[in-house]
mmCIF file of C-alpha atoms in Angstrom:
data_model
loop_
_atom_site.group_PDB
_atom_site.id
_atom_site.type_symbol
_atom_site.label_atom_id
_atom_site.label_comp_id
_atom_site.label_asym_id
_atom_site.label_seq_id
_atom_site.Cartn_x
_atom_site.Cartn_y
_atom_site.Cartn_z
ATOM 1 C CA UNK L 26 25.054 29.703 13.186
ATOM 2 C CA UNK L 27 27.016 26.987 15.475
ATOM 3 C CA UNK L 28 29.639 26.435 17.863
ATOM 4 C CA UNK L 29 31.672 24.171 15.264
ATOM 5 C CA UNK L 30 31.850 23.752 11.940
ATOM 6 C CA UNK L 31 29.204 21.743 10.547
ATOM 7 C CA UNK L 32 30.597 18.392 8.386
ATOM 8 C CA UNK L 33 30.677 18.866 4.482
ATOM 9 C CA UNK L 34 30.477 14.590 4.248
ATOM 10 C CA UNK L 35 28.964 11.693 5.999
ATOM 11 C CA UNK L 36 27.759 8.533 5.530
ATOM 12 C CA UNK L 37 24.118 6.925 4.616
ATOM 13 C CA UNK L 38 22.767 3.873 3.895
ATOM 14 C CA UNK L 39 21.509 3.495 0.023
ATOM 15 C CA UNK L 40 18.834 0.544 -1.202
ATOM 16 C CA UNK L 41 20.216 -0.393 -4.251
ATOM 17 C CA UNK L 42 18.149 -3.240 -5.880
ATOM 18 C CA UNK L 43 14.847 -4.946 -4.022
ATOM 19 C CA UNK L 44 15.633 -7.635 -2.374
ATOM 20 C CA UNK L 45 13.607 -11.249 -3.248
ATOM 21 C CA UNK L 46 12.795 -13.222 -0.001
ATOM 22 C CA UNK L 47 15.743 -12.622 2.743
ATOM 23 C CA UNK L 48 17.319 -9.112 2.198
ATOM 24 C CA UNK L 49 21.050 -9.875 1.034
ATOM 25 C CA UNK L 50 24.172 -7.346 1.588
ATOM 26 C CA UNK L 51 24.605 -6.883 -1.900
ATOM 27 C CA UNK L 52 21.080 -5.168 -1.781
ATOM 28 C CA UNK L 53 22.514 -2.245 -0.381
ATOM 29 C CA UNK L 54 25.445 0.141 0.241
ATOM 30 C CA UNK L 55 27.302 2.159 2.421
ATOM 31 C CA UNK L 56 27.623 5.321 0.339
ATOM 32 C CA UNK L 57 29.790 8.640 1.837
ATOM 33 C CA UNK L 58 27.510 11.843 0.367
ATOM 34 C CA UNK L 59 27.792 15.816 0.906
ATOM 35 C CA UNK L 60 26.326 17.464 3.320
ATOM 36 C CA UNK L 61 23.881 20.429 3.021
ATOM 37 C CA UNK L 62 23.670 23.040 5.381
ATOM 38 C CA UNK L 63 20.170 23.901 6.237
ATOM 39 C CA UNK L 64 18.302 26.530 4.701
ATOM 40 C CA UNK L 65 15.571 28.661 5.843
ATOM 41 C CA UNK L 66 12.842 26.722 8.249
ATOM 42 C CA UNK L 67 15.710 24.125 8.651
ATOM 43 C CA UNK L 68 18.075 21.751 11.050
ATOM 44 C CA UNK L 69 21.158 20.116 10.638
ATOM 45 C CA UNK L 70 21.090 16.996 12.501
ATOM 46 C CA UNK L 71 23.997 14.795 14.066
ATOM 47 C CA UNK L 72 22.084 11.666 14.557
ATOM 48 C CA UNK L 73 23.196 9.571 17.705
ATOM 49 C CA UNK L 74 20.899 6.830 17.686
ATOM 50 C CA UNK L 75 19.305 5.087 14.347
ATOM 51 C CA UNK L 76 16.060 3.009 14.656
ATOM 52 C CA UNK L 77 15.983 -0.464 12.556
ATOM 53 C CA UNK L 78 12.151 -1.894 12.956
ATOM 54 C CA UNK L 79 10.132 -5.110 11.048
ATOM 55 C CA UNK L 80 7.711 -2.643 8.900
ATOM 56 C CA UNK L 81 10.847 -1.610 7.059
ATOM 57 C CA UNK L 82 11.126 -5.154 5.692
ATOM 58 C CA UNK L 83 7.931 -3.778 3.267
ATOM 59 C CA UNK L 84 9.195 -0.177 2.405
ATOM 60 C CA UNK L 85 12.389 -2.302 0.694
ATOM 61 C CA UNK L 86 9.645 -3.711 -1.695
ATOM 62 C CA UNK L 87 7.842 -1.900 -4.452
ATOM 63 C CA UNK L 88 4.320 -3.325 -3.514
ATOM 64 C CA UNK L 89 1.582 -0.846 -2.955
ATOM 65 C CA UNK L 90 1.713 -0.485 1.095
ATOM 66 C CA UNK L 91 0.803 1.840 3.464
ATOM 67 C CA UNK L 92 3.981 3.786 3.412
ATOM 68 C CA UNK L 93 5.849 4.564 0.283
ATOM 69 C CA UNK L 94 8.753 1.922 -0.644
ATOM 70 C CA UNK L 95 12.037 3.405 -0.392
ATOM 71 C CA UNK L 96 13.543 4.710 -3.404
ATOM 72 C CA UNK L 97 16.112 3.084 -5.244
ATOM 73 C CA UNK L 98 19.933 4.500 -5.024
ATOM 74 C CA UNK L 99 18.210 7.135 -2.189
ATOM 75 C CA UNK L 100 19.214 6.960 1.514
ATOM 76 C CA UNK L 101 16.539 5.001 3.360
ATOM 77 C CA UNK L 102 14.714 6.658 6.058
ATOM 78 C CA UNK L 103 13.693 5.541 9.645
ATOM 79 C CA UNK L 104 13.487 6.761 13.065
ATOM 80 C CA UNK L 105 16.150 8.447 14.571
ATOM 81 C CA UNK L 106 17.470 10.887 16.968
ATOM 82 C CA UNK L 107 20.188 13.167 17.555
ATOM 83 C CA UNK L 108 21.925 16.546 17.682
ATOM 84 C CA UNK L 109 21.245 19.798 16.107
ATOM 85 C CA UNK L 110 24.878 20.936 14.930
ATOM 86 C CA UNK L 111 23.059 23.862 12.604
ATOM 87 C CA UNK L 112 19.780 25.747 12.919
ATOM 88 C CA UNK L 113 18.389 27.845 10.115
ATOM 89 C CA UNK L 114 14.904 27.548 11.950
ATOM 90 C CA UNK L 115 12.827 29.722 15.306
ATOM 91 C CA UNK L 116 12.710 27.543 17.769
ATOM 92 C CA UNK L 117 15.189 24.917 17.830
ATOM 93 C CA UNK L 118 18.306 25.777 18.871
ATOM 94 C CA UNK L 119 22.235 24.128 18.149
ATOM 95 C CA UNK L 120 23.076 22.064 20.891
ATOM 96 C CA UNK L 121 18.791 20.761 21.128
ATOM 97 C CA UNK L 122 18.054 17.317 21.086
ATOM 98 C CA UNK L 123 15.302 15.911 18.466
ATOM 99 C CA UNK L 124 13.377 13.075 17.453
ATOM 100 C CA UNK L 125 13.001 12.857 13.470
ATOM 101 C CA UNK L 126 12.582 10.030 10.544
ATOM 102 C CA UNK L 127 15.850 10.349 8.679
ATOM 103 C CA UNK L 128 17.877 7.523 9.929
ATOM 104 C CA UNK L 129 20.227 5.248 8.389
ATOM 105 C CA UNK L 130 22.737 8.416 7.989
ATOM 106 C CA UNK L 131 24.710 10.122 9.943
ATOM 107 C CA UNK L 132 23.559 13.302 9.170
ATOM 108 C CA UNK L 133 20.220 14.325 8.302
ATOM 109 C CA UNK L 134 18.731 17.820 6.946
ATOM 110 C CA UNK L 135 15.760 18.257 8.378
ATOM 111 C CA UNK L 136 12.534 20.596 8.297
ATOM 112 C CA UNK L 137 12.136 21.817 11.654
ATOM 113 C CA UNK L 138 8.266 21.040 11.354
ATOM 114 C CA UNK L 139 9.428 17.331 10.754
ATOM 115 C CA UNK L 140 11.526 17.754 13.974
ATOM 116 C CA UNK L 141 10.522 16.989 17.669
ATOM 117 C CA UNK L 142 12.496 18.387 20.810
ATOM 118 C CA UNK L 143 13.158 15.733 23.526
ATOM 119 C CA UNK L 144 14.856 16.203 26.619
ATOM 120 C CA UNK L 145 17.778 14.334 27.266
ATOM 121 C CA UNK L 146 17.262 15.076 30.955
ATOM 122 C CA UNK L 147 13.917 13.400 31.331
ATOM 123 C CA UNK L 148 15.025 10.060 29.840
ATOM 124 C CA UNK L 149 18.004 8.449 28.028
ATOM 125 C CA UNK L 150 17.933 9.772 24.547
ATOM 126 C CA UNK L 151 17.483 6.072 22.841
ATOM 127 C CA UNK L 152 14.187 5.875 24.972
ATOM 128 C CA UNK L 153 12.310 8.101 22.529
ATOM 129 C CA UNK L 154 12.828 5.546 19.931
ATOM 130 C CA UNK L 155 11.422 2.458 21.748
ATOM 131 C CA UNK L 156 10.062 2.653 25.340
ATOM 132 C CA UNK L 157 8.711 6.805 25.046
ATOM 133 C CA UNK L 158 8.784 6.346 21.401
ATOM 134 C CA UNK L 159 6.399 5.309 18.420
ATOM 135 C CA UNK L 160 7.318 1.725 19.548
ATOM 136 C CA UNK L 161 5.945 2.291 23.118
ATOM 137 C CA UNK L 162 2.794 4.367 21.118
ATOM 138 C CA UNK L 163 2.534 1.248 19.110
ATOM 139 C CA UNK L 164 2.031 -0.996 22.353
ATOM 140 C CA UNK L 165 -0.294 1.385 23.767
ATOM 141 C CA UNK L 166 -2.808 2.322 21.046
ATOM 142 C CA UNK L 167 -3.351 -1.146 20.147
ATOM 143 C CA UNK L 168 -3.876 -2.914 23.493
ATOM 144 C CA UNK L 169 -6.167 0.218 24.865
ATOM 145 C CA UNK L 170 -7.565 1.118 21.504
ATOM 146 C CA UNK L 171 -7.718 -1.038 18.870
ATOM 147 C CA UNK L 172 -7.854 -4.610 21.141
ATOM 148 C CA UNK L 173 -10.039 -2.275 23.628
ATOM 149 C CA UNK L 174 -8.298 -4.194 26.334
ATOM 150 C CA UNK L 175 -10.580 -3.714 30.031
ATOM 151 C CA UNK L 176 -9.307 -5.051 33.534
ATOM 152 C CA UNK L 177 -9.918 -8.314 34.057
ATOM 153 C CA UNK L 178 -8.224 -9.546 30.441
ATOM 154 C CA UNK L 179 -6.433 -12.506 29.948
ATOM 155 C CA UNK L 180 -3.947 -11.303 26.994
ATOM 156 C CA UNK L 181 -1.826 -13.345 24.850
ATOM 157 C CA UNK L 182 1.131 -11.576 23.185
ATOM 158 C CA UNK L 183 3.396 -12.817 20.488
ATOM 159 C CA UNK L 184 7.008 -11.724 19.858
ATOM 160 C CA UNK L 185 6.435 -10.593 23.380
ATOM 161 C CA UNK L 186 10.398 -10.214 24.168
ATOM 162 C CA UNK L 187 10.279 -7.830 21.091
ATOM 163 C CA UNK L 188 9.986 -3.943 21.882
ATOM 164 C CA UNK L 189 6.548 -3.704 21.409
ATOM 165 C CA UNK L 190 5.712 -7.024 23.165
ATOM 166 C CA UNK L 191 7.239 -6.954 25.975
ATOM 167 C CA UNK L 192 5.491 -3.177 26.278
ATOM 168 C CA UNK L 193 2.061 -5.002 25.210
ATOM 169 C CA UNK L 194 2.137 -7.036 28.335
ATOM 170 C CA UNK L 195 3.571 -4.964 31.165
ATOM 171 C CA UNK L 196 0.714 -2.242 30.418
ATOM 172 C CA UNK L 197 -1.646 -5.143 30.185
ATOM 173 C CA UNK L 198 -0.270 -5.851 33.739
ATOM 174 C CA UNK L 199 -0.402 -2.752 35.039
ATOM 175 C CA UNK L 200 -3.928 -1.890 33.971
ATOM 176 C CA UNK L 201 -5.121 -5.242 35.642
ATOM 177 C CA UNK L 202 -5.060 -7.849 33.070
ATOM 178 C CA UNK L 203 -6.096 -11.322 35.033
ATOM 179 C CA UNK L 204 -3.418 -13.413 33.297
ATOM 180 C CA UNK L 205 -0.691 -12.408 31.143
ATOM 181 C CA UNK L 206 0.884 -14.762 28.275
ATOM 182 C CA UNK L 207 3.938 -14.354 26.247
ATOM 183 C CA UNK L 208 5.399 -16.362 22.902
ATOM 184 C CA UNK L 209 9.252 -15.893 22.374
ATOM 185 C CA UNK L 210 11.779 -17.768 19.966
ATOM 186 C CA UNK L 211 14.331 -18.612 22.954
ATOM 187 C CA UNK L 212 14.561 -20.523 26.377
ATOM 188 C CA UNK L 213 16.405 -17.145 27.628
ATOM 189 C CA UNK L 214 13.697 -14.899 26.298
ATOM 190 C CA UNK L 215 11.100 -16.509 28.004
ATOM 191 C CA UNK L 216 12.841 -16.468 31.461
ATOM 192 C CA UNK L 217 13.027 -13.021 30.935
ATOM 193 C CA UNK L 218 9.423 -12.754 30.125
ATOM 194 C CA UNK L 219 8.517 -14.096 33.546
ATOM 195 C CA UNK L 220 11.328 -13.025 35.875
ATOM 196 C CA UNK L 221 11.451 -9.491 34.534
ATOM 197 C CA UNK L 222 8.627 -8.456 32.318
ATOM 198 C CA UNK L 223 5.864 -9.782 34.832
ATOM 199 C CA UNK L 224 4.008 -12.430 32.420
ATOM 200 C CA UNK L 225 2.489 -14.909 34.058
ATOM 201 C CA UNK L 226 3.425 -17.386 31.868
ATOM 202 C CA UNK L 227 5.937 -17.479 28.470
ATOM 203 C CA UNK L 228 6.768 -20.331 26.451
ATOM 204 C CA UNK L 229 9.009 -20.942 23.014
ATOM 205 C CA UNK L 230 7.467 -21.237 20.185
ATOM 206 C CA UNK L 231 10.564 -23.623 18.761
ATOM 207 C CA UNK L 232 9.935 -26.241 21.470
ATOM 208 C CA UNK L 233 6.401 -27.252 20.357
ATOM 209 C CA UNK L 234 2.842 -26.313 18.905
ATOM 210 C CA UNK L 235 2.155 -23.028 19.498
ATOM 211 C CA UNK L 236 -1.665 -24.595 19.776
ATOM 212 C CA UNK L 237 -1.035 -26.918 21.941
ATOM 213 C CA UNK L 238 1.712 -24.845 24.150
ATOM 214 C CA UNK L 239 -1.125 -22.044 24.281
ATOM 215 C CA UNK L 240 -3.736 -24.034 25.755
ATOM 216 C CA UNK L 241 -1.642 -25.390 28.317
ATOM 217 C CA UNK L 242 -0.588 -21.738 28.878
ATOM 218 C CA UNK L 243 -4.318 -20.477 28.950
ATOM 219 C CA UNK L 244 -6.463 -23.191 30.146
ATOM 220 C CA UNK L 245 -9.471 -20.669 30.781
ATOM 221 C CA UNK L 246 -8.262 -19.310 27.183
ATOM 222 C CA UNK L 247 -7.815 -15.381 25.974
ATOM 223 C CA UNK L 248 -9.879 -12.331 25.745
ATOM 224 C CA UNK L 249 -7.101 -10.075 23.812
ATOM 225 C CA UNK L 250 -4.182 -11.831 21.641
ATOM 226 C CA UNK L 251 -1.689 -8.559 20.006
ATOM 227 C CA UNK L 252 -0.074 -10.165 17.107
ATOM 228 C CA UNK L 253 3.202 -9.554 15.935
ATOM 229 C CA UNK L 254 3.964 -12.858 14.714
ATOM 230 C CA UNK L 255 1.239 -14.240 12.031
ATOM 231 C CA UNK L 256 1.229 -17.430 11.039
ATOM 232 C CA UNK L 257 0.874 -20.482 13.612
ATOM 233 C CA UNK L 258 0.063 -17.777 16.294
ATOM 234 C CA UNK L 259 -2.994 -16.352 15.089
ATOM 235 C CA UNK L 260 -4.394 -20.057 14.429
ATOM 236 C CA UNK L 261 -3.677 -20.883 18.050
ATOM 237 C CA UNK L 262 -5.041 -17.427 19.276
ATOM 238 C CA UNK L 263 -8.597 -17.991 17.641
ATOM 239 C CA UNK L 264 -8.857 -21.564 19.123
ATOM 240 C CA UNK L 265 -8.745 -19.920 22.281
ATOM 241 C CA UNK L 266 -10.457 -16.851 21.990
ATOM 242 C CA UNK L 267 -13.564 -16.602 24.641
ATOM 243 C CA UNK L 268 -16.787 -14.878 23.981
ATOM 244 C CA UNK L 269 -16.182 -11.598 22.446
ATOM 245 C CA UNK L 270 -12.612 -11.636 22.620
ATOM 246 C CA UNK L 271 -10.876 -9.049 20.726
ATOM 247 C CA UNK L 272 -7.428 -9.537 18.144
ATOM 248 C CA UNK L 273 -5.282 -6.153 17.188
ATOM 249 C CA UNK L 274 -3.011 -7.327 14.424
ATOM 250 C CA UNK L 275 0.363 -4.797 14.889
ATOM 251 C CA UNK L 276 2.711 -6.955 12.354
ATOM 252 C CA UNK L 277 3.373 -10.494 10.940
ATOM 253 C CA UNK L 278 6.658 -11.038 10.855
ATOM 254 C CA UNK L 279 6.827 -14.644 10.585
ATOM 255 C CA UNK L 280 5.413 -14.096 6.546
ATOM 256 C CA UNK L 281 7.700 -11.116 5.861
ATOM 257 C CA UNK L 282 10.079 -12.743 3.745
ATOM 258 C CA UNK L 283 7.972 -15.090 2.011
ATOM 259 C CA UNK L 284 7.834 -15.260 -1.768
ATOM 260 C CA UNK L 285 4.352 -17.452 -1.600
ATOM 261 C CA UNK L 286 1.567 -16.436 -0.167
ATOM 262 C CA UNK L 287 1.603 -17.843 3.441
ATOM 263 C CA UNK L 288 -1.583 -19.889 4.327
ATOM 264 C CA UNK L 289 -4.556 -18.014 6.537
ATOM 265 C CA UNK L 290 -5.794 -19.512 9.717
ATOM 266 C CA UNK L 291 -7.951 -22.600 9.134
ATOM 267 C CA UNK L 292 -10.024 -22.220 11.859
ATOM 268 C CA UNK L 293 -11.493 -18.053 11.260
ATOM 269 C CA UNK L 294 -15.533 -20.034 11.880
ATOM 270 C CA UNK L 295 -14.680 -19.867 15.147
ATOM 271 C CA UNK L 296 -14.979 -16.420 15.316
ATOM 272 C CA UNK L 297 -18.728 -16.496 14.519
ATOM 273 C CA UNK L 298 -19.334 -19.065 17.948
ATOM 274 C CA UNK L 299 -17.292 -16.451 19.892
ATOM 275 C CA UNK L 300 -18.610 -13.329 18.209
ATOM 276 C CA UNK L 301 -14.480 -12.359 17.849
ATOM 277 C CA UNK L 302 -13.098 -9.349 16.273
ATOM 278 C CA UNK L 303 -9.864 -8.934 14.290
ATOM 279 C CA UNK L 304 -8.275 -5.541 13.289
ATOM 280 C CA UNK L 305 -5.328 -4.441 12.494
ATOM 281 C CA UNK L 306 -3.882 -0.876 13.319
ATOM 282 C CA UNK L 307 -1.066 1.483 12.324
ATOM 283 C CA UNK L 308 0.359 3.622 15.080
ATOM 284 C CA UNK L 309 0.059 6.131 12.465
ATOM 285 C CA UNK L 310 -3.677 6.502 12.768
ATOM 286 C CA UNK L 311 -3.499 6.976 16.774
ATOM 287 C CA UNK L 312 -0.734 10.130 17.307
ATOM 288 C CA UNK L 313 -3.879 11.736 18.917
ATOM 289 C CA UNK L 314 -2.974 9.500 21.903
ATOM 290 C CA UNK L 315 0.773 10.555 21.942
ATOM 291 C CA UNK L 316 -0.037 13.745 24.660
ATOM 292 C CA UNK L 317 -1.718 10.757 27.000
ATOM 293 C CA UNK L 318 1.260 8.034 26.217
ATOM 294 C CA UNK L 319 3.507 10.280 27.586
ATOM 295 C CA UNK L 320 1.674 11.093 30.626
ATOM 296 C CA UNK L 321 0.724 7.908 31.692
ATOM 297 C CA UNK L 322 4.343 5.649 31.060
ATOM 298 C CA UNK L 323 6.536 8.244 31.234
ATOM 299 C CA UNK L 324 6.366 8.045 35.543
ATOM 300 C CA UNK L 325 6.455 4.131 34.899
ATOM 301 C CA UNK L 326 9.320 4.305 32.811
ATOM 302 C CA UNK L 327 10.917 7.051 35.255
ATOM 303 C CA UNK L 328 10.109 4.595 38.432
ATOM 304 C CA UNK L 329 10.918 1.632 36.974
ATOM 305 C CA UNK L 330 7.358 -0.041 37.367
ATOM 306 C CA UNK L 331 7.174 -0.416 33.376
ATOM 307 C CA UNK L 332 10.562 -2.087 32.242
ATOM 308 C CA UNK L 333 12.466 -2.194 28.835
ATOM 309 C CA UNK L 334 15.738 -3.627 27.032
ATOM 310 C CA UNK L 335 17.530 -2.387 24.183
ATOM 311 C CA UNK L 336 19.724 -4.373 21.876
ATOM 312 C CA UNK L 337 22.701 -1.743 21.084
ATOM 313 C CA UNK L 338 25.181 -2.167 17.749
ATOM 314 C CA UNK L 339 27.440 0.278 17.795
ATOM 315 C CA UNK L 340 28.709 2.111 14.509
ATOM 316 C CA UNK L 341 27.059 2.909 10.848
ATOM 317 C CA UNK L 342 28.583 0.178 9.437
ATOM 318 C CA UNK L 343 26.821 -2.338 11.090
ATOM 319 C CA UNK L 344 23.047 -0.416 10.336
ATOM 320 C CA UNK L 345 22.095 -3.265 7.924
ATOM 321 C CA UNK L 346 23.437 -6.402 10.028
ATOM 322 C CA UNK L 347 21.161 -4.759 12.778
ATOM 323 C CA UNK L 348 18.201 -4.430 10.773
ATOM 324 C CA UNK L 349 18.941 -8.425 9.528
ATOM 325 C CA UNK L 350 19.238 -9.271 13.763
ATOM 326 C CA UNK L 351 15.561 -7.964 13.914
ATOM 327 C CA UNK L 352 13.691 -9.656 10.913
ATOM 328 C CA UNK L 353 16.353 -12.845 12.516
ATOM 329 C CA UNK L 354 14.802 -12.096 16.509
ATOM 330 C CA UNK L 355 18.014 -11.652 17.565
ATOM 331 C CA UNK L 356 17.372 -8.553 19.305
ATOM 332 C CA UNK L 357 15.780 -8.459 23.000
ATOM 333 C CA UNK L 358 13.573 -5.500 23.351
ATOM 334 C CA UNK L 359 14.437 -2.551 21.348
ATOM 335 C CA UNK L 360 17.269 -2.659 18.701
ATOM 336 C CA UNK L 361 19.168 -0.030 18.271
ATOM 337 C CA UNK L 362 22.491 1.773 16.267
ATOM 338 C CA UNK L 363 24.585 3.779 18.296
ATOM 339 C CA UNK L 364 26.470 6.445 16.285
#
């Protein structure tokens, strides 16, 4: 069944209460738990890389969401991939590489069916859970898609030094956006923005208005603003917003934590003079466009022409200080826990 002999323990990442505003480290544990071998239809799994993402902020709570919370005293779940150490299952093979959603451990049973083969050859095996991943799906679908972004944009992204926004505005780039604008919570991060990333402009968010830092960014104003942020953002974004401009709402991280409801945008008239359109999207309603994703930024990826980072912690231990580093923006690009 495999070359070596599969572990009989490991360790995995348990919510144990629901945390109230800022998630605390008494909220959780690090809890060592048997492993199963597989059974029939089945892969054992020795994950290499964990994903820690924003949206996972919500599945802590018990609010009715679009994903189900996680469970209380149960390992938590999330993107990862890894190694297949034991295979009861056609098809996938011990020593294959897959993509699955049973992170924060560092083993994981898996249904095969639930399991996605990536090569290791073709790209670095963290890429599948940001650039090639559902991060870099996330980008995609909801400039092309949802914001129905056409050449000739002028495209505002927030949290655009984040995984998905620095994605947002390179493929805005690429497909021939006319100007390209980027919000980030560091001097550093925006000098990234516009030496590496391509944006045409980038300014921080802590060093003034986002209003007023916006308009001086967009003087002919926006026809696409992605949203990651919430808050202050999307108020500036709809005082800009041309004639039929177009806003894709991906996440609002700036309200995440809140315990009151954070106030709307005072200024949503507006959208009636400029005949705007808000939506919001979940990358889950758009795997239909993973087969094209692949083709059409895997050769940018490969030559370099589409750019990402990756914030790496290293070790199980530090899963939940990683997680805290995104919902904090300490993370450039993608974070990620090496195993």
């Amino acid at each position: 069944m495999t070359a070596s002999t599969p572990p009989t323990t490991g360790r995995e990442w348990h919510l144990l209460s629901r945390p109230v505003g800022w998630p605390k480290p008494e909220d959780f544990a690090l809890v060592e738990t048997e492993v199963p071998a597989p059974a029939e239809g089945q892969v054992l799994v020795r994950n290499k890389y964990l994903s820690v993402d924003p949206y996972m902020r919500g599945r802590m709570s018990a609010a009715k969401s679009y994903v189900a919370p996680y469970e209380l005293g149960k390992a938590m779940q999330g993107g990862a991939v890894g190694e297949v150490v034991a295979s009861d299952a056609e098809g996938i093979a011990v020593g294959d590489h897959v993509l699955h959603f049973f992170g924060w451990r560092e083993y994981a049973v898996v249904d095969a069916k639930n399991a996605v083969k990536v090569d290791p050859e073709a790209a670095p095996l963290s890429a599948y859970l940001g650039v090639l991943g559902m991060t870099g799906l996330t980008a995609y679908a909801g400039l092309l898609r949802t914001a129905a972004f056409k050449e000739g944009d002028s495209v505002f992204v927030s949290g655009a030094a984040g995984a998905v926004g620095s994605q947002v505005g390179q493929l805005a780039k690429l497909k021939g956006a006319s100007r390209v604008i980027g919000s980030a919570g560091s001097d550093e991060k925006v000098k990234l923005l516009v030496e590496e990333y391509g944006f045409d402009a980038a300014f921080n968010y802590k060093s003034g208005p986002v209003g007023e830092q916006l308009r001086d960014a967009a003087p002919d104003g926006i026809d696409v603003y992605f949203d990651n942020v919430g808050g202050d953002h999307l108020e500036a974004a709809i005082g800009r917003l041309n004639r039929d401009g177009r806003i894709a709402v991906c996440g609002m991280i700036s309200v995440y934590n809140n315990t009151e409801p954070a106030p709307g945008p005072r200024n949503l008239a507006r959208l009636i003079q400029t005949r705007g359109r808000i939506e919001g999207f979940l990358v889950g309603d758009h795997y239909d466009l993973q087969p094209q994703f692949v083709q059409e930024v895997g050769p940018w990826v490969r030559s370099g022409e589409l750019k990402y980072r990756e914030t790496v912690v290293e070790g199980i231990e530090n899963n939940l200080e990683a997680f805290l580093g995104v919902l904090r923006g300490d993370n450039t690009g993608k974070m990620i826990v090496k195993l």
